[in-house]
Tab-separated table of C-alpha atoms in Angstrom:
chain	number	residue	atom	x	y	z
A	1	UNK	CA	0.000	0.000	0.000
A	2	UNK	CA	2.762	2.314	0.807
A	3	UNK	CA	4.657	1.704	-2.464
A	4	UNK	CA	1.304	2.553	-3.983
A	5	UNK	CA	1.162	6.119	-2.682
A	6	UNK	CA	4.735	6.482	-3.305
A	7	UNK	CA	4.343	5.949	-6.827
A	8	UNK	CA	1.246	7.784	-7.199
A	9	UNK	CA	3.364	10.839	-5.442
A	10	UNK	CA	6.015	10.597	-8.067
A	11	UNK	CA	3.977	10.182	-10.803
A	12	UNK	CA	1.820	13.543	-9.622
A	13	UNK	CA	5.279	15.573	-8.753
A	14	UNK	CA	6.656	14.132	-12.902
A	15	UNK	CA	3.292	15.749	-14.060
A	16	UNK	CA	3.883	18.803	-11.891
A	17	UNK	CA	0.366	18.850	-10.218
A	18	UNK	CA	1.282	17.226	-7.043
A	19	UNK	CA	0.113	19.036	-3.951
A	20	UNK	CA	-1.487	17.010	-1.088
A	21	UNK	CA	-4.051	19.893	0.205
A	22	UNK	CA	-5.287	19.922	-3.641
A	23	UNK	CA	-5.736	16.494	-4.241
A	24	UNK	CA	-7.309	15.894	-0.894
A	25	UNK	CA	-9.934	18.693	-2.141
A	26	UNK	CA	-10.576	16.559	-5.884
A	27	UNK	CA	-10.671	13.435	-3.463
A	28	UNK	CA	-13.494	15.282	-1.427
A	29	UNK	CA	-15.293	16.912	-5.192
A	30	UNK	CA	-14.872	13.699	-7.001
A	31	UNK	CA	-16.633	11.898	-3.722
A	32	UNK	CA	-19.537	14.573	-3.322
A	33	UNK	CA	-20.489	14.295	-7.229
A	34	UNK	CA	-20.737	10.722	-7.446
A	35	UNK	CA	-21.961	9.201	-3.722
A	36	UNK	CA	-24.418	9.781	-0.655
A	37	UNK	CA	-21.820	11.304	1.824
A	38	UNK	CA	-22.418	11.204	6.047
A	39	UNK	CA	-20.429	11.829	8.159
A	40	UNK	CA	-21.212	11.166	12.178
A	41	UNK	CA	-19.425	11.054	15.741
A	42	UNK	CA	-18.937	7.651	17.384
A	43	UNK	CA	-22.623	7.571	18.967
A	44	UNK	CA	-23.810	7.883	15.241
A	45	UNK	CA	-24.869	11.701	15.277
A	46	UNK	CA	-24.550	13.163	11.972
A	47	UNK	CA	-22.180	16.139	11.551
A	48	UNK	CA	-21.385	16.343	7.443
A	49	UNK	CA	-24.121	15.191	5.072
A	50	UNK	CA	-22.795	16.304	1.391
A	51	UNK	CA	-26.193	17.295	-1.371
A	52	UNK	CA	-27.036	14.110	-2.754
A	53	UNK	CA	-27.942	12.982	0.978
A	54	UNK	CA	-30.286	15.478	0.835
A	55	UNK	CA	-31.510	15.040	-2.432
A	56	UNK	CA	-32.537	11.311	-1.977
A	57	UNK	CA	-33.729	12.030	1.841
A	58	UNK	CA	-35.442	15.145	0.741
A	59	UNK	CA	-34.660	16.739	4.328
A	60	UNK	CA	-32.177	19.367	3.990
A	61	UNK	CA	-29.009	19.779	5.749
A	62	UNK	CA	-30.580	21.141	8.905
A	63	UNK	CA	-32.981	18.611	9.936
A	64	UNK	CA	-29.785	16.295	9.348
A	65	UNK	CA	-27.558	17.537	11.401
A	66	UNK	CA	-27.485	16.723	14.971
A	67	UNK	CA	-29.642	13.953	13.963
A	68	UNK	CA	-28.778	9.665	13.511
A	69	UNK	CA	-29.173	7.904	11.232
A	70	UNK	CA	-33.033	6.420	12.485
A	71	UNK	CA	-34.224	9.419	10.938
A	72	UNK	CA	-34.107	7.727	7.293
A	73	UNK	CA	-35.038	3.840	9.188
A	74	UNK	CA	-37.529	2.449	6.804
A	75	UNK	CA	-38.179	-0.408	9.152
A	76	UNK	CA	-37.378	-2.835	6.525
A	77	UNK	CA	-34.318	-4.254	8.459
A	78	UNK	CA	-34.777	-6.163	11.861
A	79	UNK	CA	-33.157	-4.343	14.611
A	80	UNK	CA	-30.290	-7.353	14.231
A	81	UNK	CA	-28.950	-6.213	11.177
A	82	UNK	CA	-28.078	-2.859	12.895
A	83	UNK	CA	-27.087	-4.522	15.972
A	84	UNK	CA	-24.708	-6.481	13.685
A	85	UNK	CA	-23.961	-3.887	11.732
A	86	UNK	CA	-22.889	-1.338	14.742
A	87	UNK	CA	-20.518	-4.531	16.050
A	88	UNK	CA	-18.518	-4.851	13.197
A	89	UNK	CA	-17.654	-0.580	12.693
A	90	UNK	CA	-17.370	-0.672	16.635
A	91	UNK	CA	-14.433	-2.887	16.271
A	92	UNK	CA	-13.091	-0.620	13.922
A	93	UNK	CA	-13.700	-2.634	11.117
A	94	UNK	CA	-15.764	-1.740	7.473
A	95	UNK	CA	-19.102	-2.576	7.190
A	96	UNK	CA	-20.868	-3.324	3.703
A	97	UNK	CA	-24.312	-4.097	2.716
A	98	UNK	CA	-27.418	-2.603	0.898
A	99	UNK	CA	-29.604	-0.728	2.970
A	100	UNK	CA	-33.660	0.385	2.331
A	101	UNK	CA	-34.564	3.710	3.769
A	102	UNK	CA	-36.939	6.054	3.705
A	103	UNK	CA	-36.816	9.528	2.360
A	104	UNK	CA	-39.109	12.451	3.959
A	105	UNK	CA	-42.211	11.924	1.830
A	106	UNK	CA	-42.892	7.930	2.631
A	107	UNK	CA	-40.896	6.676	-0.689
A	108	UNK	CA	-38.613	3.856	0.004
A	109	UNK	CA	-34.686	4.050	-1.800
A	110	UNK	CA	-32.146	1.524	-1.536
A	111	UNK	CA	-28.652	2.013	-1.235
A	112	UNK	CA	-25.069	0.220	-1.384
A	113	UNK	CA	-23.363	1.203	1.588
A	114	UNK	CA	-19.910	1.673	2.711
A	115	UNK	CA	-19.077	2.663	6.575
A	116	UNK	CA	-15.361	3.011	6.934
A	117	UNK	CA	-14.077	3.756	11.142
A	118	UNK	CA	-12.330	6.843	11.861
A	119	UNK	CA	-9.478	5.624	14.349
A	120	UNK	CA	-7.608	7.028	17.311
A	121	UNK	CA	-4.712	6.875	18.745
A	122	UNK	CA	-6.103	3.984	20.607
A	123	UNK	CA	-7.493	1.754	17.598
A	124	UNK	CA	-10.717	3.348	18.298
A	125	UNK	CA	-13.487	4.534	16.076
A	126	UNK	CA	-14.218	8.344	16.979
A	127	UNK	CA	-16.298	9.081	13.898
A	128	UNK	CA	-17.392	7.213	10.801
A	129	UNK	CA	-17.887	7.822	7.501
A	130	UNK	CA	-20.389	6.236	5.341
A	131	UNK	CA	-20.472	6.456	1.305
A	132	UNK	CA	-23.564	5.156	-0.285
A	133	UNK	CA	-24.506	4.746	-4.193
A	134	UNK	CA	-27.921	4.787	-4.864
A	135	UNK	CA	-29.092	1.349	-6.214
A	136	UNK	CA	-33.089	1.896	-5.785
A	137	UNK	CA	-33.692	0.934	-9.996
A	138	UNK	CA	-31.286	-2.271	-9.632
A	139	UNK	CA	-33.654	-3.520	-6.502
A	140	UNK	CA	-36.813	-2.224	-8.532
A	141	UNK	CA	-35.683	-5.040	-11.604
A	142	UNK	CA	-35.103	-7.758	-9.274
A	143	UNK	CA	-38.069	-7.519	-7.251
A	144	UNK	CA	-39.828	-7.367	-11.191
A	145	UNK	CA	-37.734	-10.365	-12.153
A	146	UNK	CA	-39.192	-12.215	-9.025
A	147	UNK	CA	-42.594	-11.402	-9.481
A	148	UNK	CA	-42.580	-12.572	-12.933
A	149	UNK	CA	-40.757	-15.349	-11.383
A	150	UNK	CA	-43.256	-16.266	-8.705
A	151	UNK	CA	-46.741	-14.652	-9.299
A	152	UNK	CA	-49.063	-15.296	-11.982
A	153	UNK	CA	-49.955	-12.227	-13.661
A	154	UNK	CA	-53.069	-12.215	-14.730
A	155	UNK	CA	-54.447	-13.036	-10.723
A	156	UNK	CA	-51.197	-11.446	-8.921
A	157	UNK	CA	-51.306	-15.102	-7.487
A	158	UNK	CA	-48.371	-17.556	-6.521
A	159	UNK	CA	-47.903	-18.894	-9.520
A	160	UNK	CA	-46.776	-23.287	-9.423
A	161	UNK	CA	-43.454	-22.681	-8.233
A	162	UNK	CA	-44.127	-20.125	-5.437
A	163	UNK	CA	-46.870	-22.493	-4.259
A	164	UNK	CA	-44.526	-25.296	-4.049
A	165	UNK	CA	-41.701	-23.513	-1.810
A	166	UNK	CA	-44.740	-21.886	0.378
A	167	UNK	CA	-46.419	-25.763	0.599
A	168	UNK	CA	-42.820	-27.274	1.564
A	169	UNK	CA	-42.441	-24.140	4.182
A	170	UNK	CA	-45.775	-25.181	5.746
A	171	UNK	CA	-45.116	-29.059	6.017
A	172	UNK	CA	-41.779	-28.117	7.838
A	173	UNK	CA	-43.761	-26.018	10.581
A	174	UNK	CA	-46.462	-28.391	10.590
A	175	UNK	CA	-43.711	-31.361	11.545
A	176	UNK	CA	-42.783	-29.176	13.885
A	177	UNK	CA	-45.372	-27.908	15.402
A	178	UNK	CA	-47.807	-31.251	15.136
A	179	UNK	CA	-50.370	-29.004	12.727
A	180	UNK	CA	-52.962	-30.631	10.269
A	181	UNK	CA	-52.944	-29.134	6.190
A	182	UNK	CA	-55.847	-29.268	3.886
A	183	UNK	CA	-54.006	-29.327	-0.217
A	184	UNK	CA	-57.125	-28.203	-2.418
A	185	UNK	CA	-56.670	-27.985	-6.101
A	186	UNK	CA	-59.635	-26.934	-7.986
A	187	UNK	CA	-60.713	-27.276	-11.586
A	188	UNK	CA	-63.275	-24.807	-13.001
A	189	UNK	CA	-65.075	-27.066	-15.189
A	190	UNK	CA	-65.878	-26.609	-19.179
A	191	UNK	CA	-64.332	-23.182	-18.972
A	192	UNK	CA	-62.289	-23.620	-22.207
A	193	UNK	CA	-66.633	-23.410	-23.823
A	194	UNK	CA	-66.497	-20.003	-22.495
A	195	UNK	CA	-63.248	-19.255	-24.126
A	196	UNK	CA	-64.780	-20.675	-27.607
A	197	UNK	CA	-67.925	-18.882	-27.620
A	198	UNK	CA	-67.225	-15.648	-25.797
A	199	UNK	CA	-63.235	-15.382	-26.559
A	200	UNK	CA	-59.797	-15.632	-24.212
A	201	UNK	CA	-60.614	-12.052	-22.742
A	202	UNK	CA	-64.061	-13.603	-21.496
A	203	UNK	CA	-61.999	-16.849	-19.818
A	204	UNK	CA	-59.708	-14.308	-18.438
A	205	UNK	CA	-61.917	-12.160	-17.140
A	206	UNK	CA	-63.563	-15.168	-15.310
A	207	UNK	CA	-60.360	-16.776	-13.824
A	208	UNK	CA	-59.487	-12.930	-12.216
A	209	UNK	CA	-63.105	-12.946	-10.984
A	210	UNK	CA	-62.517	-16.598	-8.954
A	211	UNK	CA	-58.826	-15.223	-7.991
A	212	UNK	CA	-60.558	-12.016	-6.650
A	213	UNK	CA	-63.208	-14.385	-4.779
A	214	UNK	CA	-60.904	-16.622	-2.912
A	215	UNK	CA	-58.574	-13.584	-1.649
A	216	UNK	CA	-61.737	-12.039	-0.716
A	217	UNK	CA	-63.238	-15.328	1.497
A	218	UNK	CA	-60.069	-16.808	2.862
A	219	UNK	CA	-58.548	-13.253	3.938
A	220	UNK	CA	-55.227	-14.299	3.785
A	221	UNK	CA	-55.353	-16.703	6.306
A	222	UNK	CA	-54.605	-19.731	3.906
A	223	UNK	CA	-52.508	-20.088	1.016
A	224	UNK	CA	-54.006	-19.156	-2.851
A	225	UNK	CA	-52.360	-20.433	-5.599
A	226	UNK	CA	-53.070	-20.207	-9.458
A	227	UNK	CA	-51.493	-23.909	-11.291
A	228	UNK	CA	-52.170	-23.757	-14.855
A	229	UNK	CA	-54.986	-22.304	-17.310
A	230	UNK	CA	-57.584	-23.228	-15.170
A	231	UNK	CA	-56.482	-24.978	-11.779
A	232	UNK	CA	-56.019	-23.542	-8.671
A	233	UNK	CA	-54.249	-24.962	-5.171
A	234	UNK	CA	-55.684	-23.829	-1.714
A	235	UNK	CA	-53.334	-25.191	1.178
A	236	UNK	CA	-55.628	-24.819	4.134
A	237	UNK	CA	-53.968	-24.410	7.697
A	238	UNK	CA	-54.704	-25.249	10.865
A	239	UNK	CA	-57.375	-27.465	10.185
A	240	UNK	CA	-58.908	-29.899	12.640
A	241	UNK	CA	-59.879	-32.764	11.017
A	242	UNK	CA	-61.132	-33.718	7.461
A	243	UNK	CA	-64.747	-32.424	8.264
A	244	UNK	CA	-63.187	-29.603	9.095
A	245	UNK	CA	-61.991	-29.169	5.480
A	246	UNK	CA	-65.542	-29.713	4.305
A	247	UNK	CA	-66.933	-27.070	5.559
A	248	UNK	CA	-64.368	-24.834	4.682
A	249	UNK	CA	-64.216	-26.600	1.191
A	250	UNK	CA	-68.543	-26.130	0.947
A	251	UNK	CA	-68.264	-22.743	1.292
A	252	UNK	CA	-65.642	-21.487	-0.780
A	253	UNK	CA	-67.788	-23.590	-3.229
A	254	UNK	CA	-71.298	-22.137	-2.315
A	255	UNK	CA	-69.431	-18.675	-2.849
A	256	UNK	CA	-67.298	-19.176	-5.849
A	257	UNK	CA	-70.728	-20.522	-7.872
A	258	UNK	CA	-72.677	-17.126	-7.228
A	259	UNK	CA	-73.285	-16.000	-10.776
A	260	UNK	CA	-70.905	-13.664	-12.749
A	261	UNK	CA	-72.054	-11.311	-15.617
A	262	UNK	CA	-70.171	-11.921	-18.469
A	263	UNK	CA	-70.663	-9.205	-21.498
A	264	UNK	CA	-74.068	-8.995	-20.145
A	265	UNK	CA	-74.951	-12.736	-19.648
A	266	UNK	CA	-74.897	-14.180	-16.188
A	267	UNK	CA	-72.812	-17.395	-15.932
A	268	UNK	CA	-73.596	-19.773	-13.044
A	269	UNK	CA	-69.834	-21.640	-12.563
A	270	UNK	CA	-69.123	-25.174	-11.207
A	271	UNK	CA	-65.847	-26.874	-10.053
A	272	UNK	CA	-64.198	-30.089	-9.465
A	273	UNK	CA	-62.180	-29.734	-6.720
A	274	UNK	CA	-59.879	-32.581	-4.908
A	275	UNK	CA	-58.543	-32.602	-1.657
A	276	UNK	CA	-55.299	-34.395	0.109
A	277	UNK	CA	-55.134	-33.835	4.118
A	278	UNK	CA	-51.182	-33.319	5.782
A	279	UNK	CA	-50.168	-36.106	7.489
A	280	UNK	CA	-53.344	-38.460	7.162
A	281	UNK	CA	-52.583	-39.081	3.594
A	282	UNK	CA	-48.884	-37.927	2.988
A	283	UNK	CA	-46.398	-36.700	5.124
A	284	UNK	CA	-44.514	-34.652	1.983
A	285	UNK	CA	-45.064	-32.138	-1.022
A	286	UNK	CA	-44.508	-34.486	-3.936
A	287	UNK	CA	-47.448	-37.172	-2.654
A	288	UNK	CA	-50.035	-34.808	-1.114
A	289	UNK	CA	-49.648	-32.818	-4.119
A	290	UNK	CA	-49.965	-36.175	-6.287
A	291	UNK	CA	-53.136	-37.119	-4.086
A	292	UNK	CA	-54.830	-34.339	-4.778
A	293	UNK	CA	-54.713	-34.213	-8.245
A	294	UNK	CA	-56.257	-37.907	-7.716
A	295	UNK	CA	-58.836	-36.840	-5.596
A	296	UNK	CA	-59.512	-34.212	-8.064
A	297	UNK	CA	-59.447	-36.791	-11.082
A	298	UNK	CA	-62.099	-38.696	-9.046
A	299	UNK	CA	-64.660	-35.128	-9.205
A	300	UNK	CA	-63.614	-35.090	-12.729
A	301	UNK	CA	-65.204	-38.246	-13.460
A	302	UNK	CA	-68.000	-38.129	-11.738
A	303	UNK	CA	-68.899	-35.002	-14.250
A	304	UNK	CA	-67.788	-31.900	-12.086
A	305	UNK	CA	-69.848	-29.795	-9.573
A	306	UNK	CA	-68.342	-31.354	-6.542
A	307	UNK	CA	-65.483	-32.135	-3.986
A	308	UNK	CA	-63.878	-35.297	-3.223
A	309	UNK	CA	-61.506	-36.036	-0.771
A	310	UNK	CA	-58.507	-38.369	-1.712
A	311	UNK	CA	-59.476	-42.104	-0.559
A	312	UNK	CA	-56.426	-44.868	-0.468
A	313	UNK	CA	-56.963	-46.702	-3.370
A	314	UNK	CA	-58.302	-44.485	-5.992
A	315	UNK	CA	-54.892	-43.751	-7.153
A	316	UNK	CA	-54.987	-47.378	-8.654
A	317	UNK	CA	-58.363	-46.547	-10.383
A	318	UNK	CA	-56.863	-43.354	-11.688
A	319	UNK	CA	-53.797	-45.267	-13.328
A	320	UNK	CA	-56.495	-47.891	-14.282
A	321	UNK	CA	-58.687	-45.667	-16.433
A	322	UNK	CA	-55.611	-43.679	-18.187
A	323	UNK	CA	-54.548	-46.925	-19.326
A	324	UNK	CA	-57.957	-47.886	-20.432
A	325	UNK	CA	-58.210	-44.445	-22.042
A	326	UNK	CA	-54.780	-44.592	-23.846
């Protein structure tokens, strides 16, 4: 490091620009014009706050100073990340990480951030500095990236894969905590009709309409999921028993068949809908998920309009008719 600044000396004096005082000042320019600049004691009061702080913040250099840093706390980080965060500069060390705060009007920003220990004498921190770049557009694309990702668009549902992490994070507290899961998947029946005669836009409107229905009945105390065209998964918690799930599963049904108007025609809908209990029936994602789809196979064939909970045995009649159908 030291033969570093000794060459960049000599280079500076062989160009004749070298003076320390100057270069400190383009250090300090070149710093001001390109980052988020603070500056604050060792309890964290801020004493130097450069423009683009308060640009972002939107509080000016007043409110600022005198002030910590709590004053831009978003509340999006758990008071351990600060807690870590204030152990690792208190031991004179850097601290890095991305940071979301909150600027005067309510908007959230993120931030790459840099905190770099002022040190004493003693090897102790008596101020720090922290230089932050702005990274609130980067954060914006990934969280787009993962909703496309993870959420169906057309319901703003989980889409398959967000279901499946969200069912595996539910079996793992339910081993643990000895609770009982309902897996619903539900079929609206003969909706592709709709989609002949009245067009896609009619079949979309309809599957936004159920989406809209369950969010609006289960209140986000169970887990919605859309699977494909016309399938969606309900993981039921904290369920009693399987009667349990038929009363829940009766009335999301009695609800979700109130008619909707359709380019001025009421349609009356019906569904098939299949149901796998957690641990009665499988003790995993892979087969509760496969026994539902059974039970739901089983409404299927029975011509739609009703439930029917998965039964040991009827995956064997399931195989049995494919083959007699292929």
């Amino acid at each position: 490091m030291q033969e570093d600044h000794r060459m960049i000396e000599e280079l500076a004096r062989n160009q004749g620009v070298y003076n320390p005082e100057k270069m400190l000042k383009d250090v300090v320019f070149a710093l001001d014009q390109s980052a988020i600049v603070a500056i604050t004691d060792q309890r964290g009061k801020i004493f130097y706050v450069n423009q683009l702080f308060t640009t972002i913040s939107q509080y000016n250099a007043e409110e600022l100073i005198g002030a910590t840093h709590s004053i831009v706390n978003s509340g999006q980080h758990p008071p351990a990340f600060f807690k870590e965060m204030w152990a690792t500069i208190g031991r004179g060390k850097t601290w890095r990480g991305e940071i979301c705060n909150r600027a005067k009007d309510g908007s959230r920003y993120w931030v790459d951030t840099t905190i770099v220990p002022f040190l004493n004498a003693k090897g102790k921190p008596y101020q720090y500095i922290s230089i932050r770049y702005d990274v609130t557009e980067r954060k914006e694309s990934e969280r787009m990236i993962r909703d496309l990702a993870y959420n169906d668009q057309l319901t703003q549902l989980p889409n398959r894969l967000s279901f499946r992490e969200k069912l595996h994070e539910e079996i793992e507290k339910a081993y643990g905590q000895g609770g009982n899961l309902a897996l619903v998947h539900l079929n609206i029946d003969r909706l592709r009709f709709v989609n002949d005669t009245l067009g896609h836009e009619a079949g979309d409107f309809i599957l936004s309409v159920v989406a809209k229905r369950l969010k609006g009945f289960l209140k986000g105390q169970h887990i919605i999921a859309r699977l494909s065209g016309d399938e969606f998964a309900i993981l039921l918690k904290n369920i009693r028993d399987e009667s349990h799930a038929k009363e829940l599963i009766e009335a999301i049904q009695h609800y979700l068949e109130e008619p909707i108007e359709v380019m001025g025609q009421l349609h009356t809908l019906t569904f098939s809908i299949g149901i796998a209990l957690f641990p009665e029936h499988a003790k995993n994602y892979s087969e509760l998920s496969m026994k539902a789809e059974t039970a739901l196979s089983e409404a299927k064939a029975r011509g739609g309009g009703e439930y029917e909970v998965y039964r040991r045995g009827s995956a064997t009649k399931t195989l049995e008719r494919i083959l007699l159908e292929n």
